[in-house]
Amino acid sequence: MDRPALADFLRRRRELLRPEDVGLGAGARRRTPGLRREEVAALAGMSVDYYTRLEQQRGPQPSEQMVAAIARALRCSLDERDHLFHLAGHTAPVRMHRADHVDPAILRVLDRLEDTPAIVVSHLGETLVENRLARALLGGSVDLPGNERYQAWRWFVTGTELAKYAPEQHERLARVVVASLRAAVGLAGPKDRRATELVTELQRRSPAFREIWERHEVATRWSDNKTIVQPELGRITVDCQVLHTDDQTQALLLFTAPPGSEDAQKLELLGVVGTQQFGADSVAR
């Protein structure tokens, strides 16, 4: 870990960003250029003290997950992300078969979607980034540990994903989740160890997943219509539009409803009700 170089890189990257680059209001005139430390810390999901200590060459070595979060917060390119990993004393992730670094261009789009629930997922269904309205609509999943960040795992192993959707859609959506995962695994190829490990664990832990997987259904999602059960607002039927990157290693998911509809009005209310904890009892609402 090169503490002086790491601290210098973090400070210089922070000073290059403007609040509007990351979806924040410009606010009052700033005495110094760039983002404030507390803004970067909030974007990366860490304490201000932890981030400040890194910039002051006093912090402990950040984990790989923490470095990836900082790279996203600072809107680093892939080259800058790899450099950041090296400064922190880690080997940079393999680019070809890893999609956990969100392209800055996609992040800029997400930052501007203030009135639309939106999330960015990897080809394997891992939640990479989610905006405030998406957390209110679907419950947050970015900060979940390990395999729980993957939709297929939450659907077939923990079962927490089921409460988010209307019961009559469970069977169809389960097949959609598996078919999308099979398409992603085929695209990634045998060298993608994470894909192989995830599917192996799902087959071992879930007979339901294993049964659907053996049907060999395969399909890449481009759009869908879902009925989501939000704890405070009840059932909301949305169109889910999926925008893939060129290499299809990640996708931006947008949740909308026809203008003027009751569902659209409920989506507008998401900013008021905020994020609620999903549970099994929310299905009955």
Coordinates of C-alpha atoms in Angstrom, one line a residue:
M1 CA 0.0 0.0 0.0
D2 CA 1.5 3.3 -1.1
R3 CA -0.1 5.7 1.4
P4 CA 1.3 9.0 0.1
A5 CA 0.4 8.2 -3.6
L6 CA -3.0 6.8 -2.6
A7 CA -3.8 10.0 -0.6
D8 CA -2.7 12.2 -3.4
F9 CA -4.7 10.3 -6.0
L10 CA -7.9 10.4 -3.9
R11 CA -7.5 14.2 -3.3
R12 CA -6.8 15.0 -7.0
R13 CA -9.7 12.9 -8.2
R14 CA -12.1 14.4 -5.7
E15 CA -11.1 17.9 -6.7
L16 CA -11.8 17.2 -10.4
L17 CA -15.4 16.3 -9.7
R18 CA -18.3 18.8 -9.5
P19 CA -21.4 18.1 -7.5
E20 CA -23.5 17.9 -10.7
D21 CA -21.2 15.2 -12.0
V22 CA -22.5 12.8 -9.3
G23 CA -26.1 14.0 -9.2
L24 CA -25.7 16.5 -6.3
G25 CA -27.0 20.0 -6.4
A26 CA -24.4 22.7 -6.8
G27 CA -25.6 24.5 -3.6
A28 CA -23.8 27.5 -2.2
R29 CA -20.5 28.7 -3.7
R30 CA -17.6 26.5 -2.6
R31 CA -14.3 27.8 -1.3
T32 CA -12.4 24.9 -2.8
P33 CA -12.9 23.0 -6.1
G34 CA -14.4 19.6 -6.4
L35 CA -16.5 17.5 -4.0
R36 CA -16.2 17.6 -0.2
R37 CA -14.8 14.6 1.6
E38 CA -18.2 13.9 3.3
E39 CA -19.8 13.8 -0.2
V40 CA -17.3 11.2 -1.5
A41 CA -17.8 9.2 1.7
A42 CA -21.5 9.2 1.3
L43 CA -21.3 8.1 -2.3
A44 CA -18.9 5.3 -1.3
G45 CA -21.0 4.1 1.7
M46 CA -18.3 4.7 4.3
S47 CA -17.7 7.0 7.2
V48 CA -16.3 10.5 6.7
D49 CA -13.6 9.7 9.3
Y50 CA -12.5 6.6 7.4
Y51 CA -12.2 8.4 4.1
T52 CA -10.5 11.4 5.6
R53 CA -7.9 9.2 7.2
L54 CA -7.1 7.7 3.8
E55 CA -6.6 11.2 2.3
Q56 CA -4.4 12.1 5.3
Q57 CA -2.2 8.9 4.9
R58 CA -3.4 7.6 8.3
G59 CA -6.0 5.0 7.4
P60 CA -5.7 1.2 7.4
Q61 CA -5.4 -0.7 4.1
P62 CA -8.9 -0.6 2.5
S63 CA -10.4 -3.9 1.4
E64 CA -11.0 -4.7 -2.2
Q65 CA -14.7 -4.1 -1.8
M66 CA -14.0 -0.7 -0.3
V67 CA -11.5 0.3 -3.1
A68 CA -14.2 -0.6 -5.7
A69 CA -16.7 1.5 -3.8
I70 CA -14.3 4.5 -3.8
A71 CA -13.6 4.0 -7.5
R72 CA -17.3 4.2 -8.2
A73 CA -17.8 7.2 -6.0
L74 CA -14.9 9.1 -7.7
R75 CA -16.3 8.1 -11.2
C76 CA -12.9 6.5 -12.1
S77 CA -12.3 5.0 -15.5
L78 CA -11.2 1.4 -15.7
D79 CA -7.6 2.5 -16.0
E80 CA -8.0 4.8 -13.0
R81 CA -9.7 2.0 -11.0
D82 CA -6.9 -0.4 -11.7
H83 CA -4.4 2.3 -10.6
L84 CA -6.4 2.8 -7.4
F85 CA -6.3 -0.9 -6.6
H86 CA -2.5 -1.0 -7.1
L87 CA -2.0 2.1 -4.8
A88 CA -4.1 0.4 -2.2
G89 CA -1.9 -2.8 -2.4
H90 CA -4.3 -5.0 -4.2
T91 CA -4.3 -6.7 -7.6
A92 CA -6.7 -5.1 -9.9
P93 CA -9.8 -7.2 -10.9
V94 CA -9.6 -9.0 -14.2
R95 CA -11.5 -6.9 -16.7
M96 CA -12.8 -9.5 -19.2
H97 CA -14.8 -11.5 -16.7
R98 CA -15.6 -8.9 -14.1
A99 CA -18.5 -6.4 -14.3
D100 CA -18.4 -4.9 -10.8
H101 CA -17.0 -1.6 -12.0
V102 CA -19.8 0.6 -13.4
D103 CA -18.8 2.6 -16.4
P104 CA -18.8 6.4 -15.6
A105 CA -21.1 7.1 -18.5
I106 CA -23.8 4.8 -17.0
L107 CA -23.3 6.4 -13.7
R108 CA -23.9 9.8 -15.2
V109 CA -27.2 8.6 -16.6
L110 CA -28.2 7.1 -13.2
D111 CA -27.3 10.3 -11.4
R112 CA -29.8 12.2 -13.6
L113 CA -32.7 9.9 -13.0
E114 CA -34.0 11.7 -9.9
D115 CA -37.7 10.8 -10.6
T116 CA -37.3 7.3 -11.9
P117 CA -36.3 4.2 -9.9
A118 CA -33.2 2.7 -11.5
I119 CA -30.5 0.2 -10.7
V120 CA -27.4 -1.1 -12.4
V121 CA -26.7 -4.8 -12.3
S122 CA -24.0 -7.1 -13.5
H123 CA -24.5 -9.8 -16.1
L124 CA -25.0 -12.2 -13.2
G125 CA -27.7 -10.1 -11.6
E126 CA -25.5 -8.6 -8.9
T127 CA -26.7 -5.2 -7.8
L128 CA -23.9 -2.7 -8.4
V129 CA -25.6 0.7 -7.9
E130 CA -29.2 1.8 -7.0
N131 CA -30.7 5.2 -6.7
R132 CA -32.9 6.4 -3.8
L133 CA -36.2 5.6 -5.5
A134 CA -35.1 2.1 -6.4
R135 CA -34.3 1.5 -2.8
A136 CA -37.8 2.8 -1.8
L137 CA -39.4 0.6 -4.5
L138 CA -37.5 -2.7 -4.1
G139 CA -35.5 -2.4 -0.9
G140 CA -31.8 -1.9 -0.9
S141 CA -29.5 -4.7 -2.0
V142 CA -26.2 -3.0 -2.8
D143 CA -25.0 -3.3 0.8
L144 CA -26.0 -6.9 1.3
P145 CA -23.2 -9.4 2.1
G146 CA -21.7 -11.9 -0.3
N147 CA -24.1 -13.9 -2.5
E148 CA -27.1 -11.9 -1.3
R149 CA -26.2 -9.2 -3.7
Y150 CA -27.3 -11.5 -6.5
Q151 CA -31.0 -11.6 -7.4
A152 CA -31.0 -15.4 -8.1
W153 CA -29.6 -16.0 -4.6
R154 CA -32.3 -13.8 -2.9
W155 CA -34.9 -15.5 -4.9
F156 CA -34.0 -19.2 -4.5
V157 CA -31.9 -19.4 -1.3
T158 CA -32.9 -16.7 1.1
G159 CA -36.4 -16.1 -0.3
T160 CA -36.3 -12.4 0.4
E161 CA -36.9 -11.5 -3.2
L162 CA -40.3 -13.2 -3.3
A163 CA -41.9 -10.6 -1.0
K164 CA -41.1 -7.8 -3.5
Y165 CA -43.4 -9.2 -6.2
A166 CA -47.1 -10.2 -6.5
P167 CA -47.5 -13.9 -5.7
E168 CA -49.2 -14.7 -9.1
Q169 CA -46.0 -13.7 -10.9
H170 CA -43.6 -15.7 -8.8
E171 CA -43.5 -18.8 -11.1
R172 CA -42.9 -16.7 -14.2
L173 CA -40.3 -14.4 -12.7
A174 CA -38.4 -17.4 -11.2
R175 CA -38.0 -18.7 -14.8
V176 CA -37.0 -15.3 -16.1
V177 CA -34.3 -15.0 -13.4
V178 CA -32.9 -18.5 -14.3
A179 CA -33.1 -17.9 -18.0
S180 CA -31.3 -14.6 -17.7
L181 CA -28.6 -16.2 -15.6
R182 CA -28.1 -19.0 -18.1
A183 CA -27.7 -16.5 -20.9
A184 CA -25.2 -14.6 -18.9
V185 CA -23.2 -17.7 -18.1
G186 CA -23.1 -18.7 -21.7
L187 CA -21.9 -15.2 -22.7
A188 CA -19.2 -15.2 -20.0
G189 CA -17.8 -18.6 -21.0
P190 CA -16.1 -21.2 -18.8
K191 CA -13.3 -18.8 -17.7
D192 CA -15.8 -16.8 -15.5
R193 CA -15.1 -18.5 -12.2
R194 CA -17.7 -16.4 -10.4
A195 CA -20.4 -17.5 -12.7
T196 CA -19.5 -21.1 -12.3
E197 CA -19.3 -20.9 -8.5
L198 CA -22.6 -19.1 -8.3
V199 CA -24.5 -21.6 -10.4
T200 CA -22.9 -24.5 -8.6
E201 CA -23.9 -23.1 -5.2
L202 CA -27.4 -22.4 -6.3
Q203 CA -27.9 -25.9 -7.6
R204 CA -26.6 -27.3 -4.3
R205 CA -28.7 -25.1 -2.1
S206 CA -32.0 -24.9 -4.0
P207 CA -33.9 -27.8 -5.5
A208 CA -36.3 -25.2 -7.2
F209 CA -33.4 -23.5 -8.9
R210 CA -32.0 -26.9 -10.0
E211 CA -35.3 -28.0 -11.5
I212 CA -35.7 -24.8 -13.6
W213 CA -32.0 -24.8 -14.6
E214 CA -32.3 -28.3 -16.0
R215 CA -35.0 -27.0 -18.4
H216 CA -32.2 -25.1 -20.3
E217 CA -34.4 -22.0 -20.9
V218 CA -32.2 -19.1 -21.9
A219 CA -33.1 -15.5 -22.6
T220 CA -31.6 -12.1 -22.3
R221 CA -33.9 -9.6 -20.7
W222 CA -34.7 -6.4 -22.6
S223 CA -38.0 -5.5 -21.1
D224 CA -40.6 -6.9 -18.7
N225 CA -43.9 -6.0 -16.9
K226 CA -43.9 -6.6 -13.2
T227 CA -46.2 -6.0 -10.2
I228 CA -44.2 -4.9 -7.2
V229 CA -45.6 -5.0 -3.7
Q230 CA -44.3 -1.9 -1.9
P231 CA -44.7 -2.0 1.9
E232 CA -46.4 1.4 2.1
L233 CA -48.0 1.9 -1.3
G234 CA -49.1 -1.6 -2.0
R235 CA -49.2 -3.1 -5.6
I236 CA -47.4 -1.1 -8.3
T237 CA -47.4 -2.4 -11.9
V238 CA -44.3 -1.2 -13.7
D239 CA -42.6 -1.6 -17.1
C240 CA -39.0 -2.6 -16.6
Q241 CA -36.8 -1.4 -19.4
V242 CA -33.3 -3.0 -19.6
L243 CA -30.5 -1.1 -21.3
H244 CA -27.4 -3.3 -21.8
T245 CA -23.8 -2.1 -22.3
D246 CA -22.2 -3.1 -25.6
D247 CA -20.5 -6.2 -24.1
Q248 CA -23.7 -7.0 -22.1
T249 CA -21.7 -7.4 -18.8
Q250 CA -24.0 -4.9 -17.1
A251 CA -27.3 -3.3 -17.5
L252 CA -29.3 -0.3 -16.4
L253 CA -32.8 -1.2 -15.3
L254 CA -35.5 1.5 -15.4
F255 CA -38.9 1.2 -13.7
T256 CA -41.7 3.3 -15.2
A257 CA -45.5 3.4 -15.5
P258 CA -47.8 5.1 -18.1
P259 CA -48.1 8.8 -17.4
G260 CA -51.3 9.7 -15.5
S261 CA -51.9 6.2 -14.3
E262 CA -52.4 5.2 -10.6
D263 CA -49.2 3.3 -10.8
A264 CA -47.3 6.4 -12.0
Q265 CA -48.8 8.4 -9.1
K266 CA -47.5 5.8 -6.7
L267 CA -44.1 6.0 -8.2
E268 CA -44.1 9.7 -7.6
L269 CA -45.0 9.1 -4.0
L270 CA -41.9 6.9 -3.5
G271 CA -39.8 9.9 -2.7
V272 CA -42.2 10.7 0.2
V273 CA -42.5 7.3 1.8
G274 CA -38.8 6.5 1.6
T275 CA -37.2 3.1 2.0
Q276 CA -39.1 0.5 4.0
Q277 CA -38.0 -2.9 5.2
F278 CA -39.4 -5.7 3.1
G279 CA -40.7 -8.7 4.8
A280 CA -43.0 -11.6 4.1
D281 CA -46.0 -9.6 5.5
S282 CA -45.6 -7.1 2.7
V283 CA -47.1 -9.5 0.2
A284 CA -50.5 -9.3 1.9
R285 CA -50.7 -5.5 1.6

